[in-house]
Amino acid sequence: MERARRRLASAIDGLRAQFTDADSQEGPSSSSASTIAKIHSMVRERLEDSDCRLSKIIRHGFPDGPRCMAFDPVQKLCAIGAARGSVRLLGQAGVEHFLQHDSDEPVTHIQFLVNEGGLITALGDDTLHLWNYRQRTPEIVHSLKMSKESITTIYLPFQSKWLMVGTEKGNIYFINLGTFELSTQIIYWNKAVDMSCRSHPGYVKTLQSCPTEPSKILIGFEKGHVVLWNILTKTGERFAAATELSPVTAFCWNSDGRQFMCGHQNGSLSIWNIKKPRELIHKTTPHSPIASSGGGSSPSSSGGASATLPSQHISCKPITQLSWNTNTDGEQLIIFAGGMPMDEGALPSLTVLRAKGSLTVLEMDHAIVEMVPLNNSPHASVAQHPHTIAVLLKNDLLVVDIQAQGYPCFEVPHPMDLHESPVTLLKLEKILTFKNKQYLFLGITLIVLLI
């Protein structure tokens, strides 16, 4: 630093000498005198408070403690909610923004207002926030505190003005996005679940609206019960997926709006028709030694294999996340997390199941937080395959090309390599006091040399 200071002083002296020599050659004049005075006023040897401003210019590395992820298929934006109230917005190369809540509570749930420049976040203290990022500096325009019940999930259908909020008590609330106030309409758990289920179904785990009939909502509860609720008639139909099989841990609609697929705690997959809540259409366990099949015709992706062993004797891990897509040619694509045999290794994995029984397992280095299929159209009723799938891991973000052979990973254009090597040392350099504020510098020194 002393050497740099000397070089800076030498440069200032050189500027002074240059203008002094020029003035002596031209002779004294009022213009040259004023020029020298301006130079002396511009070049100061001592720094003042107004010359220094500490500002954050860049954030590097993976979000600390990622909890959730969302995708806007129109604006091609990905949002990652993390611990300490932070949100990362990622787009194409050069498109990145950082949002920070006033609270340090973790961001537990996140939803885009697709193509509207809005983002909804739910924090660990059961507070909901509506962000507006259409302007240069994103800001929170509405906030709402859920005082009576804890938030367990949120869901916003495409182009809907009502946000659905599931709670730990099994109830579902509706929030008007225009006013960000609670509606008087509430779906109570004892109304959604029929009288044959006498015990509490647990908290609301998943909410998804029917692709072709938005007034019908598929509700998944903690204990594995699945209910199709009609908002218009205020009636519900409970499916026998949890009673006849294993508790449901994930589900996904088909684009036709007539069928949906369930992932179960025992690693099996089942297909149900909304017109036949008591009748199993098809059942298979992809990672069992012998896949088991139920009644009805089997989907092309399962290969139609039959079995003699009952599925409850097959020890597989629960299916935690599920995506079911069909393109215009009728070819099915199923992607799910979990479902591996219990005797397999502990590595987290994704399974890609295509037509004619083609099955591929993608092993991950870290725990899977969430997976989001990236589609071209935001409409769930459009028959399409995702071109890519984003996989949010505990310490990484993977973007897998589903259309390419071998499923390679795209190179993420944003710096995500902070946690590739564990941090083993933090060095305290110094604490500087500037305008009665202390700033801590950890092992980072910036040296500027003027040559």
Short mmCIF file of N, CA and C in Angstrom, two decimals, residues 13 49 70 92-93 106 114 117 128-129 132 154 172 181 202 205 217 245 254 256 264 307 346 370 410-411:
data_model
loop_
_atom_site.label_atom_id
_atom_site.label_comp_id
_atom_site.label_asym_id
_atom_site.label_seq_id
_atom_site.Cartn_x
_atom_site.Cartn_y
_atom_site.Cartn_z
N ASP A 13 2.32 14.98 -8.61
CA ASP A 13 3.41 15.93 -8.81
C ASP A 13 3.72 16.11 -10.29
N ASP A 49 -14.80 12.78 3.20
CA ASP A 49 -15.88 11.81 3.34
C ASP A 49 -16.69 11.66 2.05
N ALA A 70 -39.21 -21.28 -8.33
CA ALA A 70 -40.34 -21.07 -9.24
C ALA A 70 -39.81 -20.63 -10.59
N GLN A 92 -31.43 -15.16 -18.46
CA GLN A 92 -30.36 -15.47 -19.39
C GLN A 92 -29.08 -14.81 -18.92
N ALA A 93 -28.00 -15.05 -19.65
CA ALA A 93 -26.71 -14.50 -19.25
C ALA A 93 -26.80 -12.99 -19.09
N PRO A 106 -36.59 -17.40 6.69
CA PRO A 106 -36.36 -18.06 5.39
C PRO A 106 -37.56 -17.94 4.47
N VAL A 114 -47.11 -14.91 -13.58
CA VAL A 114 -46.47 -15.17 -14.86
C VAL A 114 -46.69 -14.01 -15.83
N GLY A 117 -44.60 -9.42 -14.05
CA GLY A 117 -43.59 -8.71 -13.28
C GLY A 117 -43.85 -8.74 -11.79
N LEU A 128 -46.89 -13.21 4.02
CA LEU A 128 -46.92 -13.23 2.56
C LEU A 128 -46.57 -11.85 2.03
N HIS A 129 -45.76 -11.81 0.97
CA HIS A 129 -45.35 -10.55 0.37
C HIS A 129 -45.58 -10.61 -1.14
N ASN A 132 -43.09 -6.31 -6.70
CA ASN A 132 -43.20 -5.75 -8.04
C ASN A 132 -41.78 -5.50 -8.55
N ILE A 154 -48.45 -22.65 -0.94
CA ILE A 154 -49.20 -21.62 -1.68
C ILE A 154 -49.29 -22.06 -3.14
N ILE A 172 -57.82 -24.23 3.66
CA ILE A 172 -57.31 -23.51 2.49
C ILE A 172 -57.98 -22.14 2.43
N GLU A 181 -56.05 -9.12 0.38
CA GLU A 181 -56.84 -9.37 1.58
C GLU A 181 -57.46 -10.75 1.49
N GLY A 202 -54.21 -34.06 8.36
CA GLY A 202 -52.90 -33.41 8.44
C GLY A 202 -52.91 -32.09 7.68
N LYS A 205 -50.54 -30.25 1.89
CA LYS A 205 -49.19 -30.44 1.34
C LYS A 205 -49.06 -29.89 -0.08
N ILE A 217 -60.07 -28.10 -7.83
CA ILE A 217 -58.76 -28.06 -7.18
C ILE A 217 -58.43 -29.43 -6.60
N LEU A 245 -53.92 -48.06 -1.59
CA LEU A 245 -52.50 -48.22 -1.87
C LEU A 245 -51.69 -47.73 -0.68
N ASN A 254 -52.55 -34.60 -15.69
CA ASN A 254 -52.29 -34.74 -17.11
C ASN A 254 -52.89 -33.52 -17.81
N ASP A 256 -54.78 -33.26 -20.23
CA ASP A 256 -56.16 -33.39 -20.69
C ASP A 256 -57.17 -33.03 -19.60
N HIS A 264 -46.38 -42.40 -4.50
CA HIS A 264 -46.73 -42.93 -3.19
C HIS A 264 -45.50 -43.11 -2.30
N ALA A 307 -47.29 -58.29 -12.83
CA ALA A 307 -46.50 -58.79 -11.71
C ALA A 307 -47.31 -59.78 -10.90
N ALA A 346 -27.27 -44.08 -1.03
CA ALA A 346 -27.98 -42.95 -0.43
C ALA A 346 -28.00 -41.71 -1.32
N GLU A 370 -35.93 -29.08 -4.81
CA GLU A 370 -37.11 -28.96 -5.67
C GLU A 370 -36.70 -29.13 -7.13
N PHE A 410 -26.79 -28.18 -18.82
CA PHE A 410 -26.38 -26.89 -19.36
C PHE A 410 -25.43 -26.21 -18.37
N GLU A 411 -24.56 -25.40 -18.93
CA GLU A 411 -23.70 -24.59 -18.07
C GLU A 411 -24.47 -23.36 -17.61
#
